Amino acid sequence: MCEDDQDFAGRKGQIFCGVFDGHGPLGRDVARYVRDALPAKLSSSLALPPKTEEDAPSSDADLDSFDKSDSTSFSDTSDENRLLSSWRSAIVKAFEDVDEELSQHSGIDCICSGTTAVSVVRQGDHLIIANLGDSRAVLCARDSKDRPIPVQLTTDLKPDLPGEAERIMSCKGRVFAMEDEPDVPRLWLPDQDAPGLAMARAFGDFCLKNHGLICTPEVYHRKLTEKDDFLVLATDGIWDVLSNKEVVKIVSSAADRSKAAKQLVDKAVRAWRRKFPTSMVDDCAAVCLFLKPIVSSDDNSNTIIKPPNASTLSFTGSFRKAMGGGEAEEGPAVWRALEGVARVNSVVRLPRIGAVLSWRRRSVSLDQEDDVGQESSSKIA
């Protein structure tokens, strides 16, 4: 699922884009909830005035003073990165608040369902990218010979990354790959070979939140240059079958920017069917954010150029929408992960606790039992 919002957080020309890839029995519901809740939560956080005048940027030039030449993760809080650190704090808080609200949602059982998220906020020449899970953001830049080259801006947060694995094992979670798919590391409960989540960070999946799974995104910054053409946000269904270079080539060759995402998904679906003919096609969704203004001519041959901050968006909700030309499927989803037909399932199997009673319903039942017990005690007294 995809989301875009222009004039984001009340700032003219500021843009938010995101791609959300659900997994598990209610993954679609989780992805839809996060898609709707996260932009509003983040917009509220970013719209708040700085706590002190010292924290407020006097102009866009103040942002420039914090830039680095390439995409960098906000891992330090030095004085020179104070402003960008405030952005990171707002984004992390928004992600964690949405996850907390999701845990309290009475209509979505998220014990073994969740979603990834990769999003970007563009403010002028600045990109702030937040990544949670194994979706990816790739920038198309131009080399010295004006050839398109891919620049991967995010890290696929898999459970076997050293930092992720260390955190998971310190929380008694386990990380290993199954024999029939040795190249797919998974996150498992301490005492069950379940659920086998193929990522180290996600919204939802609360059965794993005490065992190393977190909802804290990695946040990156990129200062745009005249060499940067467009940004692609896409789910792992696309990156599993197409390389960064192939994706950049497909999007850059699109004659119509508004159809670039659909063409990308079309190519990914065909690649899935060619490479894995016996497997179910993984859901593919993409957003293409074109960073340079469109130059065209009117009837009088006068050049028309969009404002410098203008961007062109191309996005598709899923391969079903892209291939069918209509809206993505609605209503109850058939969860195919347990049927063993997908090449790489995000979740392998449900833990025993999820097959009988969700953590939320179990908690409610115990509370009701306590109330009955207290009432009986009162009557006896």
Coordinates of C-alpha atoms in Angstrom, one line a residue, residues 175 256 313 325 353:
V175 CA 17.8 -16.1 14.5
D256 CA 5.2 9.1 -18.9
L313 CA 4.6 11.4 -8.1
G325 CA -6.2 -1.2 -13.9
I353 CA -0.7 -19.0 21.5

